[in-house]
Amino acid sequence: MVAHIPSSSIWSPARRPRPRPASAPENSVPGQAPSNDDGAPDSPGSGDLRSEFQHDYDRLLFSTPVRRLADKTQVWPMDENDSVRTRLTHSHEVANLARSIGVRVFLSSPEEFKRSGIGPDALLNVIQPILLATGLGHDLGNPPFGHQGEAAIGRWFENRQDWIFSKTARDGRELEQSQAVPEALRLEFTRFDGNPQALRLLTRLQTHVDGVGLDLTAATLAAGLKYPVSFAAADPRNPIRKKGGYFSSEKDVVDWVREQTGLEEGQRHPLTWIMEACDDIAYSVLDVDDVLKKLVMSPDDVLVVLQRSRRDDPTVLKLLSRFTDVEQKPLRPDAQRDIKIQYLRAFFIEALVTHASEQFIRNLRPIFDFSHQMPLMDNSELCSDLKKIAKRYAFNNPLVLRTEALGAAALDGLMSAFWSAISDRNDMGNIESRKRSARSSYIFSLISPNYVQEACAADTPSSSANGMRYRELRLLTDMISGMTDTYAMRLWSEFQALPHANST
């Protein structure tokens, strides 16, 4: 177990406070505590020697949203090739890379970590599990079809911004000021992003007896906050402020995290830099790896492209030598190709992990005093060149673009269908009020009950601080972003066959 970590430090193991009935003991059964839907206890039992941060990782690993990532797009939507990555395999790889970098930087500079509030024994119990958790959870809020899904959600709101935020859907009347979405919060929808949705999913939407989601520690939540600013404070010129990192609905959670960790608006947790770097490494190397698995390029093609700009790069030169060795072996052409792919992946990952680790170590002091601003991989030319290859041969591949176009059309239709189901009701002051048509009743019944409960809970900070229209739109994005690719396409096909007649 981890001991002697101050609760008011960036490594705070604190968990969110929760109300309990005055008449009920904290644990009704000695030695037991309420549990999450993944079976992980809220507090360790007598024989549980895991640290609080190891609990965080385990809760994430066994959670439903993580399993859903198996059917969410990384690059190639709904691909039948089992070797091609999904968001789940991508997230596991990011987590593994983050752990690897964490080991390197901690062992190279344990004194700097010690000055931040943890001792030399914290690598296993603090650093590694936090990095594993943030790597595994960083994409949980992404909607179907990846970044194109985010863009499709934002476009839906942009195309309706003349009425969706301030007028009733039924008759066009202006909403009362207290019920309309304020101008400052509208960017949360028109620039919808998966990062703040992940925080909402982890802290609000997962079912918990006390309404605290997966009940993660303050340090883990802080490390997962990639953009530590609100949408109103976003600045596209600043790499760590270029997007809003949390919704207004989770401001109270972020305030609590900052109270526990001492972090302020705009300050990143030191481990966030590592998680971000590993996401970049995965995008650059492993998305190219998928291009090779799809037979869009050969390993030799990749080296030919890289030689144009990186002829003297030591990693490229080493790969050229290894490729020559492979070609001299009595191997079948397909076996040679597979071995070359393995060399590419291993050598590029090693080069970029080394770069990220060196950049972190070089900037230890500004990272720990929260003045550092440049992402660790921004000055890696190799990472940049690999991303260009991925963009040209993967993201711009006609098969990818076609499926993304179909997915975007499906999301647009699904959002319209679910919005009609949410807003087509008798009592506009009650989201769960009787629907005005059989179609709306059926579609509304498909929304996850815990999402509806969160939207209707008037006594939570999330609900009481925002008007009805904000809560309606949050419910809409909760449902859409939680879908998998296959479910979204199947559901849209089903909705197209439903009658539109208003019948009860």
Short mmCIF file of C-alpha atoms in Angstrom, two decimals:
data_model
loop_
_atom_site.label_atom_id
_atom_site.label_comp_id
_atom_site.label_asym_id
_atom_site.label_seq_id
_atom_site.Cartn_x
_atom_site.Cartn_y
_atom_site.Cartn_z
CA MET A 1 0.00 0.00 0.00
CA VAL A 2 1.05 3.60 -0.60
CA ALA A 3 1.63 5.51 2.60
CA HIS A 4 2.43 9.08 3.60
CA ILE A 5 1.08 10.81 0.50
CA PRO A 6 -0.45 14.16 1.48
CA SER A 7 -4.06 14.43 0.36
CA SER A 8 -3.41 17.97 -0.87
CA SER A 9 -0.67 17.05 -3.38
CA ILE A 10 -0.59 16.29 -7.10
CA TRP A 11 -0.49 12.63 -6.05
CA SER A 12 -3.62 12.89 -3.93
CA PRO A 13 -5.28 9.48 -3.39
CA ALA A 14 -8.51 11.17 -2.23
CA ARG A 15 -11.84 10.06 -3.67
CA ARG A 16 -14.88 12.27 -4.02
CA PRO A 17 -17.01 12.69 -0.89
CA ARG A 18 -20.45 11.16 -1.03
CA PRO A 19 -23.58 11.61 1.08
CA ARG A 20 -24.64 8.74 3.30
CA PRO A 21 -27.86 8.39 5.30
CA ALA A 22 -27.30 9.46 8.90
CA SER A 23 -29.05 6.32 10.16
CA ALA A 24 -26.88 3.93 8.17
CA PRO A 25 -23.35 2.92 9.07
CA GLU A 26 -20.72 3.54 6.40
CA ASN A 27 -20.41 -0.21 5.85
CA SER A 28 -23.50 -2.20 6.70
CA VAL A 29 -21.44 -5.41 6.65
CA PRO A 30 -18.12 -5.37 8.53
CA GLY A 31 -15.16 -5.31 6.14
CA GLN A 32 -17.29 -4.64 3.06
CA ALA A 33 -18.13 -1.49 1.13
CA PRO A 34 -20.47 -0.51 -1.71
CA SER A 35 -19.05 -1.57 -5.04
CA ASN A 36 -18.96 -0.27 -8.62
CA ASP A 37 -20.50 -2.17 -11.49
CA ASP A 38 -17.06 -3.71 -12.19
CA GLY A 39 -16.95 -5.42 -8.80
CA ALA A 40 -14.08 -3.28 -7.47
CA PRO A 41 -14.66 -2.26 -3.84
CA ASP A 42 -14.76 1.40 -2.84
CA SER A 43 -12.11 0.72 -0.20
CA PRO A 44 -9.60 -2.13 0.09
CA GLY A 45 -10.58 -5.14 2.10
CA SER A 46 -8.30 -6.55 4.78
CA GLY A 47 -6.43 -8.76 2.33
CA ASP A 48 -6.19 -6.24 -0.50
CA LEU A 49 -2.68 -4.82 -0.83
CA ARG A 50 -3.31 -2.76 -3.96
CA SER A 51 -2.68 0.97 -3.81
CA GLU A 52 -5.52 3.42 -4.42
CA PHE A 53 -4.11 4.07 -7.90
CA GLN A 54 -3.96 0.39 -8.72
CA HIS A 55 -7.63 0.30 -7.80
CA ASP A 56 -8.22 3.07 -10.34
CA TYR A 57 -6.63 1.09 -13.14
CA ASP A 58 -8.49 -2.10 -12.23
CA ARG A 59 -11.84 -0.27 -12.13
CA LEU A 60 -11.19 1.13 -15.59
CA LEU A 61 -10.00 -2.17 -17.02
CA PHE A 62 -13.18 -4.01 -16.00
CA SER A 63 -15.59 -1.19 -16.88
CA THR A 64 -18.17 -1.34 -19.66
CA PRO A 65 -16.97 1.82 -21.52
CA VAL A 66 -13.52 0.28 -21.95
CA ARG A 67 -15.01 -2.87 -23.50
CA ARG A 68 -17.02 -0.72 -25.91
CA LEU A 69 -13.77 0.63 -27.35
CA ALA A 70 -13.39 -2.72 -29.14
CA ASP A 71 -16.05 -1.54 -31.60
CA LYS A 72 -14.95 2.07 -31.98
CA THR A 73 -12.84 3.39 -34.82
CA GLN A 74 -9.14 4.05 -34.54
CA VAL A 75 -8.48 4.68 -38.27
CA TRP A 76 -10.24 1.96 -40.26
CA PRO A 77 -13.96 1.94 -39.33
CA MET A 78 -15.60 -1.46 -38.80
CA ASP A 79 -12.72 -3.25 -40.48
CA GLU A 80 -12.95 -7.02 -40.89
CA ASN A 81 -9.19 -7.48 -40.57
CA ASP A 82 -8.54 -8.61 -36.99
CA SER A 83 -4.97 -7.30 -37.16
CA VAL A 84 -6.15 -3.70 -37.59
CA ARG A 85 -6.44 -1.61 -34.44
CA THR A 86 -9.60 -0.46 -32.73
CA ARG A 87 -9.79 2.20 -30.01
CA LEU A 88 -9.40 -0.60 -27.48
CA THR A 89 -6.10 -1.92 -28.83
CA HIS A 90 -4.92 1.68 -29.33
CA SER A 91 -5.75 2.51 -25.71
CA HIS A 92 -3.95 -0.56 -24.35
CA GLU A 93 -0.90 0.36 -26.42
CA VAL A 94 -0.96 3.97 -25.18
CA ALA A 95 -1.17 2.70 -21.60
CA ASN A 96 1.77 0.35 -22.14
CA LEU A 97 3.91 3.05 -23.75
CA ALA A 98 3.08 5.44 -20.90
CA ARG A 99 4.15 2.91 -18.30
CA SER A 100 7.43 2.37 -20.17
CA ILE A 101 8.23 6.09 -20.29
CA GLY A 102 7.17 6.49 -16.67
CA VAL A 103 9.75 3.89 -15.61
CA ARG A 104 12.51 5.62 -17.56
CA VAL A 105 11.87 9.13 -16.28
CA PHE A 106 11.30 8.08 -12.68
CA LEU A 107 14.45 5.95 -12.45
CA SER A 108 16.52 8.70 -14.09
CA SER A 109 15.31 11.47 -11.75
CA PRO A 110 13.77 10.03 -8.56
CA GLU A 111 14.74 13.13 -6.57
CA GLU A 112 12.47 15.39 -8.63
CA PHE A 113 9.54 13.07 -8.02
CA LYS A 114 10.43 12.88 -4.34
CA ARG A 115 10.33 16.69 -4.12
CA SER A 116 6.80 16.56 -5.57
CA GLY A 117 5.54 14.54 -2.62
CA ILE A 118 6.25 10.84 -3.21
CA GLY A 119 9.11 8.57 -2.22
CA PRO A 120 11.42 6.23 -4.13
CA ASP A 121 9.04 3.28 -3.63
CA ALA A 122 6.21 4.96 -5.57
CA LEU A 123 7.03 3.71 -9.09
CA LEU A 124 4.95 0.55 -8.74
CA ASN A 125 2.17 1.94 -6.56
CA VAL A 126 1.70 5.46 -7.94
CA ILE A 127 3.43 6.32 -11.22
CA GLN A 128 2.76 3.17 -13.21
CA PRO A 129 -0.92 2.64 -12.26
CA ILE A 130 -1.79 6.31 -12.87
CA LEU A 131 -0.17 6.17 -16.31
CA LEU A 132 -1.85 2.86 -17.11
CA ALA A 133 -5.22 4.28 -16.06
CA THR A 134 -4.90 7.52 -18.03
CA GLY A 135 -3.67 5.69 -21.10
CA LEU A 136 -6.54 3.22 -20.96
CA GLY A 137 -9.15 5.91 -20.33
CA HIS A 138 -7.98 8.77 -22.54
CA ASP A 139 -10.32 7.96 -25.47
CA LEU A 140 -13.40 6.76 -23.57
CA GLY A 141 -15.41 9.83 -24.56
CA ASN A 142 -14.82 9.49 -28.28
CA PRO A 143 -18.03 8.96 -30.26
CA PRO A 144 -18.45 6.43 -33.08
CA PHE A 145 -16.17 6.96 -36.10
CA GLY A 146 -13.45 8.76 -34.19
CA HIS A 147 -12.63 12.36 -34.93
CA GLN A 148 -15.11 12.40 -37.82
CA GLY A 149 -17.77 11.50 -35.26
CA GLU A 150 -16.75 14.48 -33.12
CA ALA A 151 -16.97 16.71 -36.19
CA ALA A 152 -20.39 15.30 -37.13
CA ILE A 153 -21.78 16.06 -33.65
CA GLY A 154 -20.41 19.60 -33.77
CA ARG A 155 -21.85 20.18 -37.25
CA TRP A 156 -25.30 19.04 -36.14
CA PHE A 157 -25.35 21.75 -33.48
CA GLU A 158 -23.82 24.39 -35.78
CA ASN A 159 -26.51 23.77 -38.39
CA ARG A 160 -29.20 24.36 -35.75
CA GLN A 161 -27.58 27.03 -33.59
CA ASP A 162 -30.17 29.65 -34.58
CA TRP A 163 -32.77 27.78 -32.50
CA ILE A 164 -31.42 24.69 -30.71
CA PHE A 165 -29.95 26.66 -27.78
CA SER A 166 -32.70 29.19 -27.19
CA LYS A 167 -36.02 28.09 -28.72
CA THR A 168 -38.42 25.24 -28.15
CA ALA A 169 -38.25 22.59 -30.84
CA ARG A 170 -42.04 22.34 -31.04
CA ASP A 171 -43.33 25.84 -31.79
CA GLY A 172 -40.27 28.07 -32.13
CA ARG A 173 -40.95 30.13 -28.99
CA GLU A 174 -38.01 31.63 -27.12
CA LEU A 175 -37.02 29.74 -23.99
CA GLU A 176 -36.89 31.59 -20.70
CA GLN A 177 -33.42 32.96 -20.07
CA SER A 178 -32.86 30.54 -17.20
CA GLN A 179 -33.66 27.60 -19.49
CA ALA A 180 -31.70 28.62 -22.59
CA VAL A 181 -28.05 27.63 -23.05
CA PRO A 182 -25.83 30.66 -22.33
CA GLU A 183 -23.53 31.84 -25.13
CA ALA A 184 -20.47 30.86 -23.10
CA LEU A 185 -21.55 27.19 -23.00
CA ARG A 186 -22.60 26.71 -26.61
CA LEU A 187 -19.06 25.86 -27.74
CA GLU A 188 -19.30 22.71 -25.65
CA PHE A 189 -21.71 21.45 -28.30
CA THR A 190 -20.64 23.14 -31.55
CA ARG A 191 -17.03 22.11 -30.84
CA PHE A 192 -17.86 18.81 -29.21
CA ASP A 193 -14.76 16.92 -28.10
CA GLY A 194 -14.19 13.46 -26.67
CA ASN A 195 -11.77 14.57 -23.95
CA PRO A 196 -14.31 16.35 -21.69
CA GLN A 197 -16.84 13.64 -22.51
CA ALA A 198 -14.39 11.07 -21.11
CA LEU A 199 -14.21 13.00 -17.83
CA ARG A 200 -18.01 13.12 -17.71
CA LEU A 201 -18.25 9.41 -18.40
CA LEU A 202 -15.78 8.54 -15.67
CA THR A 203 -17.20 10.86 -13.00
CA ARG A 204 -20.95 11.08 -13.76
CA LEU A 205 -22.37 8.54 -16.13
CA GLN A 206 -21.12 5.23 -14.75
CA THR A 207 -23.62 3.79 -12.29
CA HIS A 208 -22.52 4.09 -8.66
CA VAL A 209 -24.44 3.84 -5.40
CA ASP A 210 -23.38 7.40 -4.50
CA GLY A 211 -23.33 8.90 -7.97
CA VAL A 212 -19.56 9.32 -8.34
CA GLY A 213 -19.02 7.31 -11.52
CA LEU A 214 -16.01 5.00 -11.33
CA ASP A 215 -14.92 6.85 -8.18
CA LEU A 216 -11.34 7.48 -9.31
CA THR A 217 -8.76 9.31 -7.23
CA ALA A 218 -8.05 13.01 -7.60
CA ALA A 219 -4.54 12.35 -8.94
CA THR A 220 -5.75 9.99 -11.67
CA LEU A 221 -8.49 12.40 -12.75
CA ALA A 222 -5.99 15.28 -12.79
CA ALA A 223 -3.51 13.31 -14.90
CA GLY A 224 -6.26 12.50 -17.40
CA LEU A 225 -7.22 16.16 -17.90
CA LYS A 226 -5.35 16.78 -21.18
CA TYR A 227 -6.63 20.34 -21.61
CA PRO A 228 -6.90 21.83 -18.08
CA VAL A 229 -9.18 24.76 -19.01
CA SER A 230 -12.87 25.41 -19.59
CA PHE A 231 -14.21 26.02 -23.09
CA ALA A 232 -14.42 29.74 -22.33
CA ALA A 233 -10.69 29.81 -21.49
CA ALA A 234 -9.54 27.81 -24.52
CA ASP A 235 -6.81 29.42 -26.65
CA PRO A 236 -5.99 27.78 -30.02
CA ARG A 237 -2.51 29.36 -29.92
CA ASN A 238 -1.54 27.47 -26.76
CA PRO A 239 -0.95 23.69 -27.11
CA ILE A 240 -2.31 22.84 -23.64
CA ARG A 241 -5.21 25.29 -23.84
CA LYS A 242 -6.24 24.83 -27.46
CA LYS A 243 -9.47 23.03 -26.50
CA GLY A 244 -11.86 23.02 -23.60
CA GLY A 245 -10.98 20.15 -21.31
CA TYR A 246 -14.17 19.86 -19.27
CA PHE A 247 -17.85 20.71 -19.60
CA SER A 248 -19.69 23.10 -17.32
CA SER A 249 -21.57 20.06 -16.01
CA GLU A 250 -18.32 18.72 -14.48
CA LYS A 251 -16.94 22.01 -13.15
CA ASP A 252 -17.66 20.94 -9.57
CA VAL A 253 -15.63 17.75 -10.12
CA VAL A 254 -12.72 19.72 -11.57
CA ASP A 255 -12.93 22.19 -8.67
CA TRP A 256 -12.72 19.27 -6.24
CA VAL A 257 -9.75 17.76 -8.11
CA ARG A 258 -7.93 21.08 -7.92
CA GLU A 259 -8.72 21.46 -4.25
CA GLN A 260 -7.17 18.05 -3.59
CA THR A 261 -4.14 18.38 -5.87
CA GLY A 262 -3.34 22.09 -5.63
CA LEU A 263 -3.48 22.45 -9.42
CA GLU A 264 -5.00 25.59 -10.90
CA GLU A 265 -6.80 26.44 -14.15
CA GLY A 266 -4.33 25.93 -17.00
CA GLN A 267 -1.89 23.78 -14.99
CA ARG A 268 -1.22 20.26 -16.22
CA HIS A 269 -0.42 17.32 -14.01
CA PRO A 270 3.17 16.19 -14.80
CA LEU A 271 2.04 12.74 -15.96
CA THR A 272 -0.35 14.24 -18.51
CA TRP A 273 2.64 15.14 -20.67
CA ILE A 274 3.59 11.46 -20.85
CA MET A 275 0.06 10.30 -21.68
CA GLU A 276 -0.17 12.89 -24.49
CA ALA A 277 3.23 11.86 -25.88
CA CYS A 278 2.22 8.20 -25.96
CA ASP A 279 -0.97 9.05 -27.83
CA ASP A 280 1.19 10.85 -30.41
CA ILE A 281 3.58 7.90 -30.64
CA ALA A 282 0.70 5.49 -31.13
CA TYR A 283 -0.85 7.67 -33.82
CA SER A 284 2.42 8.02 -35.70
CA VAL A 285 3.92 4.54 -35.50
CA LEU A 286 0.96 2.24 -35.03
CA ASP A 287 -1.36 3.92 -37.50
CA VAL A 288 1.40 3.39 -40.09
CA ASP A 289 1.60 -0.21 -38.87
CA ASP A 290 -2.09 -0.58 -39.75
CA VAL A 291 -1.42 0.84 -43.22
CA LEU A 292 1.04 -2.01 -43.70
CA LYS A 293 -1.38 -4.60 -42.31
CA LYS A 294 -3.98 -3.38 -44.82
CA LEU A 295 -1.45 -3.88 -47.65
CA VAL A 296 -1.83 -0.23 -48.66
CA MET A 297 1.96 0.18 -48.43
CA SER A 298 4.93 -2.14 -47.99
CA PRO A 299 7.64 -1.70 -45.33
CA ASP A 300 10.07 -0.77 -48.10
CA ASP A 301 7.64 1.94 -49.29
CA VAL A 302 7.73 3.51 -45.82
CA LEU A 303 11.52 3.66 -45.84
CA VAL A 304 11.56 5.12 -49.35
CA VAL A 305 9.24 7.92 -48.18
CA LEU A 306 11.30 8.57 -45.05
CA GLN A 307 14.60 8.60 -46.92
CA ARG A 308 13.49 11.67 -48.84
CA SER A 309 13.60 13.77 -45.67
CA ARG A 310 15.51 11.61 -43.19
CA ARG A 311 18.28 9.96 -45.21
CA ASP A 312 20.81 10.20 -42.35
CA ASP A 313 18.42 9.37 -39.51
CA PRO A 314 20.05 6.61 -37.42
CA THR A 315 16.78 4.69 -37.06
CA VAL A 316 16.20 4.73 -40.82
CA LEU A 317 19.79 3.61 -41.48
CA LYS A 318 19.47 0.81 -38.93
CA LEU A 319 16.24 -0.37 -40.56
CA LEU A 320 17.84 -0.37 -44.02
CA SER A 321 20.57 -2.64 -42.67
CA ARG A 322 18.08 -5.00 -41.03
CA PHE A 323 15.96 -5.15 -44.18
CA THR A 324 19.04 -6.22 -46.15
CA ASP A 325 19.71 -8.97 -43.61
CA VAL A 326 16.11 -10.20 -43.85
CA GLU A 327 16.24 -10.32 -47.65
CA GLN A 328 19.27 -12.58 -47.47
CA LYS A 329 17.44 -15.15 -45.38
CA PRO A 330 15.70 -18.13 -47.08
CA LEU A 331 12.24 -16.84 -46.16
CA ARG A 332 9.00 -16.63 -48.10
CA PRO A 333 8.15 -13.10 -49.32
CA ASP A 334 5.17 -12.84 -46.98
CA ALA A 335 7.34 -13.87 -44.01
CA GLN A 336 9.97 -11.30 -45.01
CA ARG A 337 7.28 -8.65 -45.14
CA ASP A 338 5.96 -9.51 -41.68
CA ILE A 339 9.44 -9.45 -40.15
CA LYS A 340 10.15 -6.06 -41.74
CA ILE A 341 6.91 -4.71 -40.27
CA GLN A 342 7.99 -5.96 -36.84
CA TYR A 343 11.34 -4.19 -37.19
CA LEU A 344 9.66 -0.97 -38.28
CA ARG A 345 7.30 -0.99 -35.34
CA ALA A 346 9.95 -1.89 -32.75
CA PHE A 347 12.63 0.53 -33.96
CA PHE A 348 10.29 3.48 -34.43
CA ILE A 349 8.66 2.97 -31.03
CA GLU A 350 12.06 2.74 -29.35
CA ALA A 351 13.25 5.94 -31.06
CA LEU A 352 10.13 7.91 -30.12
CA VAL A 353 9.89 6.56 -26.57
CA THR A 354 13.52 7.56 -26.08
CA HIS A 355 12.80 11.02 -27.47
CA ALA A 356 9.77 11.53 -25.20
CA SER A 357 11.68 10.33 -22.15
CA GLU A 358 14.64 12.60 -22.88
CA GLN A 359 12.35 15.59 -23.42
CA PHE A 360 10.57 14.95 -20.12
CA ILE A 361 13.85 14.60 -18.22
CA ARG A 362 15.28 17.71 -19.89
CA ASN A 363 12.24 19.72 -18.86
CA LEU A 364 11.66 18.20 -15.43
CA ARG A 365 11.77 21.45 -13.51
CA PRO A 366 9.34 23.45 -15.69
CA ILE A 367 7.05 20.41 -15.92
CA PHE A 368 6.88 20.12 -12.15
CA ASP A 369 6.48 23.86 -11.60
CA PHE A 370 3.72 23.90 -14.26
CA SER A 371 5.41 26.44 -16.57
CA HIS A 372 6.18 24.00 -19.40
CA GLN A 373 4.10 24.56 -22.55
CA MET A 374 5.38 22.46 -25.49
CA PRO A 375 4.21 18.83 -25.96
CA LEU A 376 7.06 16.35 -25.74
CA MET A 377 6.73 15.12 -29.32
CA ASP A 378 6.34 18.50 -31.02
CA ASN A 379 10.05 18.72 -31.84
CA SER A 380 10.36 15.15 -33.13
CA GLU A 381 10.81 15.24 -36.91
CA LEU A 382 10.49 11.46 -37.10
CA CYS A 383 7.12 11.57 -35.33
CA SER A 384 5.97 14.35 -37.66
CA ASP A 385 7.03 12.46 -40.80
CA LEU A 386 5.30 9.28 -39.66
CA LYS A 387 2.10 11.24 -39.00
CA LYS A 388 2.27 12.58 -42.54
CA ILE A 389 2.47 9.03 -43.89
CA ALA A 390 -0.51 8.00 -41.75
CA LYS A 391 -2.52 11.00 -42.89
CA ARG A 392 -1.82 10.44 -46.57
CA TYR A 393 -2.16 6.68 -46.76
CA ALA A 394 -4.58 5.90 -43.91
CA PHE A 395 -6.82 8.84 -43.03
CA ASN A 396 -7.17 9.86 -46.69
CA ASN A 397 -7.67 6.33 -47.97
CA PRO A 398 -10.91 6.12 -50.03
CA LEU A 399 -12.22 3.19 -47.96
CA VAL A 400 -11.74 5.16 -44.75
CA LEU A 401 -13.28 8.31 -46.21
CA ARG A 402 -16.29 6.42 -47.57
CA THR A 403 -17.05 4.72 -44.27
CA GLU A 404 -16.55 7.98 -42.37
CA ALA A 405 -19.01 9.68 -44.73
CA LEU A 406 -21.58 6.96 -44.10
CA GLY A 407 -20.95 7.20 -40.37
CA ALA A 408 -21.30 10.98 -40.36
CA ALA A 409 -24.63 10.72 -42.16
CA ALA A 410 -25.79 8.09 -39.67
CA LEU A 411 -24.81 10.24 -36.69
CA ASP A 412 -26.61 13.26 -38.13
CA GLY A 413 -29.77 11.20 -38.54
CA LEU A 414 -29.43 9.59 -35.12
CA MET A 415 -29.02 12.95 -33.42
CA SER A 416 -32.16 14.26 -35.10
CA ALA A 417 -34.08 11.14 -34.11
CA PHE A 418 -32.98 11.21 -30.48
CA TRP A 419 -33.52 14.96 -30.22
CA SER A 420 -37.10 14.49 -31.41
CA ALA A 421 -37.58 11.73 -28.84
CA ILE A 422 -36.17 13.90 -26.02
CA SER A 423 -38.09 17.08 -26.91
CA ASP A 424 -41.37 15.60 -28.20
CA ARG A 425 -43.11 15.38 -24.81
CA ASN A 426 -46.18 16.69 -23.02
CA ASP A 427 -44.46 18.34 -20.05
CA MET A 428 -41.44 20.39 -21.16
CA GLY A 429 -40.35 20.73 -17.52
CA ASN A 430 -39.87 16.97 -17.15
CA ILE A 431 -37.52 15.10 -19.49
CA GLU A 432 -39.22 11.80 -18.65
CA SER A 433 -42.71 13.13 -19.41
CA ARG A 434 -45.01 11.10 -21.66
CA LYS A 435 -43.97 11.31 -25.31
CA ARG A 436 -46.35 12.59 -27.98
CA SER A 437 -45.79 9.76 -30.46
CA ALA A 438 -45.10 6.05 -30.46
CA ARG A 439 -41.89 6.66 -32.43
CA SER A 440 -40.60 9.09 -29.82
CA SER A 441 -41.55 6.75 -26.99
CA TYR A 442 -39.62 3.88 -28.55
CA ILE A 443 -36.50 5.89 -29.38
CA PHE A 444 -36.42 7.52 -25.92
CA SER A 445 -36.63 4.06 -24.32
CA LEU A 446 -33.27 3.20 -25.92
CA ILE A 447 -31.40 5.89 -23.98
CA SER A 448 -29.33 4.44 -21.14
CA PRO A 449 -31.28 4.82 -17.87
CA ASN A 450 -28.24 6.17 -16.01
CA TYR A 451 -27.90 8.93 -18.64
CA VAL A 452 -31.56 9.87 -18.15
CA GLN A 453 -31.18 9.76 -14.38
CA GLU A 454 -28.22 12.15 -14.55
CA ALA A 455 -30.15 14.56 -16.80
CA CYS A 456 -33.16 14.53 -14.47
CA ALA A 457 -31.36 14.71 -11.11
CA ALA A 458 -32.21 18.22 -9.96
CA ASP A 459 -30.15 17.98 -6.78
CA THR A 460 -26.75 17.45 -8.40
CA PRO A 461 -24.34 20.31 -9.13
CA SER A 462 -24.40 19.22 -12.76
CA SER A 463 -28.17 19.78 -13.00
CA SER A 464 -28.80 22.69 -10.65
CA ALA A 465 -26.14 24.89 -12.28
CA ASN A 466 -27.58 24.53 -15.80
CA GLY A 467 -30.96 25.05 -17.40
CA MET A 468 -33.28 22.47 -18.90
CA ARG A 469 -32.06 22.92 -22.49
CA TYR A 470 -28.43 22.36 -21.46
CA ARG A 471 -29.41 19.14 -19.69
CA GLU A 472 -31.43 17.98 -22.71
CA LEU A 473 -28.50 18.54 -25.06
CA ARG A 474 -26.08 16.91 -22.64
CA LEU A 475 -28.36 13.87 -22.59
CA LEU A 476 -28.33 13.82 -26.39
CA THR A 477 -24.53 13.89 -26.62
CA ASP A 478 -24.18 11.34 -23.82
CA MET A 479 -26.27 8.86 -25.78
CA ILE A 480 -24.66 9.47 -29.17
CA SER A 481 -21.06 9.47 -27.95
CA GLY A 482 -21.58 6.25 -26.00
CA MET A 483 -22.52 4.24 -29.08
CA THR A 484 -20.17 1.86 -30.85
CA ASP A 485 -19.69 2.04 -34.62
CA THR A 486 -21.69 -1.09 -35.37
CA TYR A 487 -24.53 -0.17 -33.03
CA ALA A 488 -24.81 3.31 -34.55
CA MET A 489 -25.07 1.98 -38.10
CA ARG A 490 -27.55 -0.73 -37.14
CA LEU A 491 -29.71 1.66 -35.14
CA TRP A 492 -29.80 4.25 -37.91
CA SER A 493 -30.89 1.59 -40.40
CA GLU A 494 -33.65 0.57 -37.98
CA PHE A 495 -34.82 4.15 -37.43
CA GLN A 496 -35.14 4.76 -41.16
CA ALA A 497 -37.72 1.99 -41.30
CA LEU A 498 -39.84 3.44 -38.48
CA PRO A 499 -43.03 5.36 -39.39
CA HIS A 500 -43.03 9.09 -38.71
CA ALA A 501 -46.78 9.38 -38.08
CA ASN A 502 -47.64 11.05 -34.73
CA SER A 503 -49.54 8.25 -32.99
CA THR A 504 -49.78 7.41 -29.29
#
